[in-house]
GROMACS .gro file of C-alpha atoms in nm:
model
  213
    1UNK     CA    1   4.325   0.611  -0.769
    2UNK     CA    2   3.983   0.720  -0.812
    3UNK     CA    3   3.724   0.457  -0.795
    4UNK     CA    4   3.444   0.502  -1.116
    5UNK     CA    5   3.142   0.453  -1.121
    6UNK     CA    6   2.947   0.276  -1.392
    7UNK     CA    7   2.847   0.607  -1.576
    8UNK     CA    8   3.184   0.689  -1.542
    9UNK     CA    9   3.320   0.361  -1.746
   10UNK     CA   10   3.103   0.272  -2.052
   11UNK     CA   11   2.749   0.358  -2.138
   12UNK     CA   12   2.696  -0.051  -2.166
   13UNK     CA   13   2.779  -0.045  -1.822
   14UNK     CA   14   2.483   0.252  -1.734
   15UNK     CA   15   2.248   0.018  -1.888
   16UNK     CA   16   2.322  -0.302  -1.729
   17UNK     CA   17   2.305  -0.102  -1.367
   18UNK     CA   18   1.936  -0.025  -1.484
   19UNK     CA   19   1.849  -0.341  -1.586
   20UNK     CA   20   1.971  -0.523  -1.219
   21UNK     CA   21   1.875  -0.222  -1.083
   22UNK     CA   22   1.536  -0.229  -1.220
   23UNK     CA   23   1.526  -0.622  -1.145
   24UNK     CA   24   1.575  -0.621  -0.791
   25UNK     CA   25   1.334  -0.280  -0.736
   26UNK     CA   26   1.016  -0.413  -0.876
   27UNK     CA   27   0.813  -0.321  -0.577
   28UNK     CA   28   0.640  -0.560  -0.410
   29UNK     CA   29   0.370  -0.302  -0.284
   30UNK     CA   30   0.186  -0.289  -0.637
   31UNK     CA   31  -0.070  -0.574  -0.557
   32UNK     CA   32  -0.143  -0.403  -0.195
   33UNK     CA   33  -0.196  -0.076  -0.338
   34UNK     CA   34  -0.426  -0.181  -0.609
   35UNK     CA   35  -0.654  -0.366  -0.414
   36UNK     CA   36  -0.679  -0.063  -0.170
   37UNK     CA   37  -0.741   0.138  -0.450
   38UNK     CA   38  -1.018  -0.143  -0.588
   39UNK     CA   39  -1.159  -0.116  -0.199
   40UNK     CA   40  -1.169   0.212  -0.160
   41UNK     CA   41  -1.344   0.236  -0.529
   42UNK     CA   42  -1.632  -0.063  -0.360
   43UNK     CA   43  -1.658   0.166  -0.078
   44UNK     CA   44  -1.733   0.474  -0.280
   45UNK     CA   45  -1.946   0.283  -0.512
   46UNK     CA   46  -2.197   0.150  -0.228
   47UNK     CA   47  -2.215   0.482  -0.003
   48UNK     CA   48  -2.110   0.768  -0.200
   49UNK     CA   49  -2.192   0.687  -0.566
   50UNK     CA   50  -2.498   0.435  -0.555
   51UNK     CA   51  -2.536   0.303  -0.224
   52UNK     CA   52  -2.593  -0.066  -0.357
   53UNK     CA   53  -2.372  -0.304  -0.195
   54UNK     CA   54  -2.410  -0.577  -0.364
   55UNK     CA   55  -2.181  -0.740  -0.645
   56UNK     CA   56  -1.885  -0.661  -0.439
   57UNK     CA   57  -1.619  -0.900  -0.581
   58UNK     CA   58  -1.550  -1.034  -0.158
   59UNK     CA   59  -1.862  -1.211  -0.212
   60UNK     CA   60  -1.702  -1.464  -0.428
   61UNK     CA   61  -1.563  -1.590  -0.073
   62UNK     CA   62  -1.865  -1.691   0.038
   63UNK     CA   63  -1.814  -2.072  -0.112
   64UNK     CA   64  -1.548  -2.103   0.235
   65UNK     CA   65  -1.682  -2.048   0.579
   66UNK     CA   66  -1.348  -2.024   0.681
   67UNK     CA   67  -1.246  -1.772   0.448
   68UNK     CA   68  -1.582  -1.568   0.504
   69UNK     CA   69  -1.435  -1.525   0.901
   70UNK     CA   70  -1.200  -1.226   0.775
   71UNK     CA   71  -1.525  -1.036   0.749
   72UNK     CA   72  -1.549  -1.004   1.118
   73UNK     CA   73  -1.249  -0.750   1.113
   74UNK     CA   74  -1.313  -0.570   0.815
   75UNK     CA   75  -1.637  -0.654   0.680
   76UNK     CA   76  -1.755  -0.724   0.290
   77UNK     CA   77  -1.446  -0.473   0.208
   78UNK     CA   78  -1.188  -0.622   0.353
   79UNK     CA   79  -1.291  -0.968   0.181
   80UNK     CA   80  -1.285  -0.808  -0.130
   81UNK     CA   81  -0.897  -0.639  -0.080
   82UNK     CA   82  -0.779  -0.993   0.015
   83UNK     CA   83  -0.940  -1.155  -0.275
   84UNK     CA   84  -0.769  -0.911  -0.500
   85UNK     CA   85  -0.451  -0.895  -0.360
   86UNK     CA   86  -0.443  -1.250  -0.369
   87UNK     CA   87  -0.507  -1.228  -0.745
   88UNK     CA   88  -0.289  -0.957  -0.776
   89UNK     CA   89   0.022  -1.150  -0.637
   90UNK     CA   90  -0.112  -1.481  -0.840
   91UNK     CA   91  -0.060  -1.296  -1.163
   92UNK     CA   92   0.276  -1.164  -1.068
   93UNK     CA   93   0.398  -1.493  -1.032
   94UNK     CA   94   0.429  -1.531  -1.356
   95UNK     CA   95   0.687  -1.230  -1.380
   96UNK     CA   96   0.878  -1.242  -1.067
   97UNK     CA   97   0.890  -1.585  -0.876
   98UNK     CA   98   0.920  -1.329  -0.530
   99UNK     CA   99   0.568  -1.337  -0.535
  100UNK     CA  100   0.525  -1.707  -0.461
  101UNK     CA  101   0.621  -1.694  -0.095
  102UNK     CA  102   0.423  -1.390  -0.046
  103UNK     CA  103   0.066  -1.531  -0.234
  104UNK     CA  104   0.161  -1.842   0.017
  105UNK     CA  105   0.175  -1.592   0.313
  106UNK     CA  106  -0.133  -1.421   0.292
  107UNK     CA  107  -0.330  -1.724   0.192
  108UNK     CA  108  -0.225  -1.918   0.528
  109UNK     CA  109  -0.252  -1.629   0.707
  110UNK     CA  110  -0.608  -1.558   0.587
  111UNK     CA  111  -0.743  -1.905   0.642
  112UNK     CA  112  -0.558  -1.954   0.934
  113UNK     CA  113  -0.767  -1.709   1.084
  114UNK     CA  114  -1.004  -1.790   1.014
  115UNK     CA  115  -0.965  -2.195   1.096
  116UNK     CA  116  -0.890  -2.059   1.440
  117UNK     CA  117  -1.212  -1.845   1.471
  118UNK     CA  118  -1.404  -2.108   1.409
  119UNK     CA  119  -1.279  -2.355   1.587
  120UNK     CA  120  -1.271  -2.062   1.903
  121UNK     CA  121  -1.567  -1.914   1.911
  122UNK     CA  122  -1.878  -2.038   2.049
  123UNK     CA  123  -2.231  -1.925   1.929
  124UNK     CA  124  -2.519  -1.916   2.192
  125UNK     CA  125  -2.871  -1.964   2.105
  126UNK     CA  126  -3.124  -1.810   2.305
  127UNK     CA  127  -3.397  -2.031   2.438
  128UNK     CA  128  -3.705  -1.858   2.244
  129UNK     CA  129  -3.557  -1.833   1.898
  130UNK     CA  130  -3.794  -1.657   1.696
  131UNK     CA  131  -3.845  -1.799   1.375
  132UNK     CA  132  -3.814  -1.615   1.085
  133UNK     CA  133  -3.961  -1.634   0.725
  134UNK     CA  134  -3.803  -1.460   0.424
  135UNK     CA  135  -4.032  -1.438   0.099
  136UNK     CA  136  -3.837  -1.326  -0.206
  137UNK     CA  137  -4.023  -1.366  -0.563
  138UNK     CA  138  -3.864  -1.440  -0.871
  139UNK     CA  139  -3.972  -1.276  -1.183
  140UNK     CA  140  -3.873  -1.308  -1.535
  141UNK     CA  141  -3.864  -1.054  -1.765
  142UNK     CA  142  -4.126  -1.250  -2.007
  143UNK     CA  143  -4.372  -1.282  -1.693
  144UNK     CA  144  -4.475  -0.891  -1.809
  145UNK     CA  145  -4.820  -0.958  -1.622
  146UNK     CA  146  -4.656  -1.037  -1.294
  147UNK     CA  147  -4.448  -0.682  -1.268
  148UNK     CA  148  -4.781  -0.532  -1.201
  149UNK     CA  149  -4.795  -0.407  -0.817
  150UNK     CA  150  -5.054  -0.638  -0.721
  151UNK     CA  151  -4.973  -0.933  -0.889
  152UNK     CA  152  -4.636  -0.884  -0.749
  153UNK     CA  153  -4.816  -0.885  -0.394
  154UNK     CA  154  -5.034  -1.198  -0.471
  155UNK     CA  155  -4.730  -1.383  -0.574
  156UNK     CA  156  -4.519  -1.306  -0.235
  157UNK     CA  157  -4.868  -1.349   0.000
  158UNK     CA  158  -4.914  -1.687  -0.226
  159UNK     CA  159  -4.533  -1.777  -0.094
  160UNK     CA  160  -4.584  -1.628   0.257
  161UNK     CA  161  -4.869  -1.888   0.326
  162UNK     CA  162  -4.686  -2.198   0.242
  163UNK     CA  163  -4.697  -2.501   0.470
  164UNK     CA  164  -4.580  -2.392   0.853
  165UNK     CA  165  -4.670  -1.983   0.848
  166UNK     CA  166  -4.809  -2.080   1.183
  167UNK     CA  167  -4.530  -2.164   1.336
  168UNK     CA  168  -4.361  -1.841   1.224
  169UNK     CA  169  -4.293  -1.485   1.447
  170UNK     CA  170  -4.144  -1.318   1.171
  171UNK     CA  171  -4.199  -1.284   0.781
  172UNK     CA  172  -3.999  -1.091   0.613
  173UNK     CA  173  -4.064  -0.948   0.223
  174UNK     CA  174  -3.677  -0.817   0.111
  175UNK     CA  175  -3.600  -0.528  -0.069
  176UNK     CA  176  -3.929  -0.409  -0.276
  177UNK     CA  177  -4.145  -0.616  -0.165
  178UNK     CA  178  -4.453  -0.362  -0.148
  179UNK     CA  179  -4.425  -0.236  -0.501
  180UNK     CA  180  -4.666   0.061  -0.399
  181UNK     CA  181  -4.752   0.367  -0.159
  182UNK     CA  182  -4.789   0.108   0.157
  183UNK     CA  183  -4.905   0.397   0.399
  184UNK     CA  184  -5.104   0.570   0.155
  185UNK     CA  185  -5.323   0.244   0.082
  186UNK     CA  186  -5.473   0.106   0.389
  187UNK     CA  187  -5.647  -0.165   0.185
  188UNK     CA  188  -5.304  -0.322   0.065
  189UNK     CA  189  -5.185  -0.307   0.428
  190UNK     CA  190  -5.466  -0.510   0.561
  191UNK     CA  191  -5.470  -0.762   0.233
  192UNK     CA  192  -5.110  -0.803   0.257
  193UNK     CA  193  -5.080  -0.910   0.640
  194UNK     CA  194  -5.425  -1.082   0.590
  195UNK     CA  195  -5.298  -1.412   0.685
  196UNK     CA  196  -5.103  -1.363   0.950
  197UNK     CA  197  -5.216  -1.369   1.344
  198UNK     CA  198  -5.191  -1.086   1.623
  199UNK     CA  199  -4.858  -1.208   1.750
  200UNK     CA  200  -4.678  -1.247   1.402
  201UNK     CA  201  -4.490  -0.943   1.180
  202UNK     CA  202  -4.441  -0.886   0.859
  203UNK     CA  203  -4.106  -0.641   0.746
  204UNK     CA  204  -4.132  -0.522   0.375
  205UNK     CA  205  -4.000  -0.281   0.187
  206UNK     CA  206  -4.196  -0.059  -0.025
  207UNK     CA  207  -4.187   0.332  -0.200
  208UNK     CA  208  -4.206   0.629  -0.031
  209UNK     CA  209  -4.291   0.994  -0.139
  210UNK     CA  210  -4.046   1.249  -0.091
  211UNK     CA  211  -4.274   1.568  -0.089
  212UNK     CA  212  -4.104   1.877  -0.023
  213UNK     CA  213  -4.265   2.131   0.286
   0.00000   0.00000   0.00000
């Protein structure tokens, strides 16, 4: 007596082996590897490609402190793989119920670490805090007159001397704050820090000429 196989009996039988087969072998890996391939794309995009990291789909966690505590680990990039394998595996639920327990896993398992972080780690203050201003202007695109460079500048010095600039160390203008050749124009660099006093900084960013020797 040989034993057949289901090719071997009927070719219904070849098709309902594919079927089960094909059931049971859905892998579960296809959420994992397309958020590492969505990470690895965010990594690419911010120091390869454009070197702007921001917009990075992890910063939708930052509504939960105790989600945001994965960061510590893997930074903004590993956020963003657990946000879309959690997706991922959400979706799937629809098509294979497998997926419950495992969306379930990952989701206690991420805030659990982060719960426990939290509640374990202590944060130290030093005694002489400095304190620290950050002056960031908001422009709309119908304000045409304030995208000139030094309105720009009068609007973030207007900002920078709001009530209390006395009692900060620091100021800090983000990103382009300097719309202009700051160490070409000595006369911007002595308007701009104008109100400040001998012991207090200003950071800001401005352009910079890339001459070739």
């Amino acid at each position: 007596f040989k034993q057949k196989t289901a090719y071997e009996i009927h070719e219904r039988l070849v098709g309902s082996e594919m079927c089960i087969r094909d059931r049971y072998s859905k892998p579960l890996l296809f959420p994992f590897l397309f958020a590492l391939c969505w990470t690895i794309g965010e990594v690419l995009l911010t120091t390869v490609s454009y070197g702007l990291p921001w917009n990075l789909i992890g910063y939708t966690t930052t509504f939960s402190l105790t989600l945001m505590q994965a960061a510590s680990l893997g930074s903004i990039f590993l956020l963003s793989f657990l946000v879309v394998l959690v997706s991922c595996c959400t979706f799937s639920i629809y098509k294979d119920r497998r997926f419950i327990p495992v969306t379930a896993i990952i989701l206690i398992a991420w805030a659990g670490f982060g719960t426990y972080r939290l509640q374990t780690t202590t944060t130290e203050y030093a005694v002489n805090t400095p304190t620290v201003r950050v002056v960031q202007t908001g422009i709309t695109l119908n304000d045409k007159d304030a995208h000139t460079p030094l309105a720009f500048i009068k609007k973030n010095k207007g900002l920078m001397r709001a009530d209390g600039l006395e009692n900060v160390h620091l100021v800090i203008w983000p990103e382009w704050g300097t719309p202009t050749y700051l160490k070409e124009d000595n006369v911007i660099e002595r308007f701009i820090t104008e109100p400040l006093h001998e012991d207090q900084y200003l950071i800001t960013g401005t352009s910079d000429r890339n001459e070739k020797i």
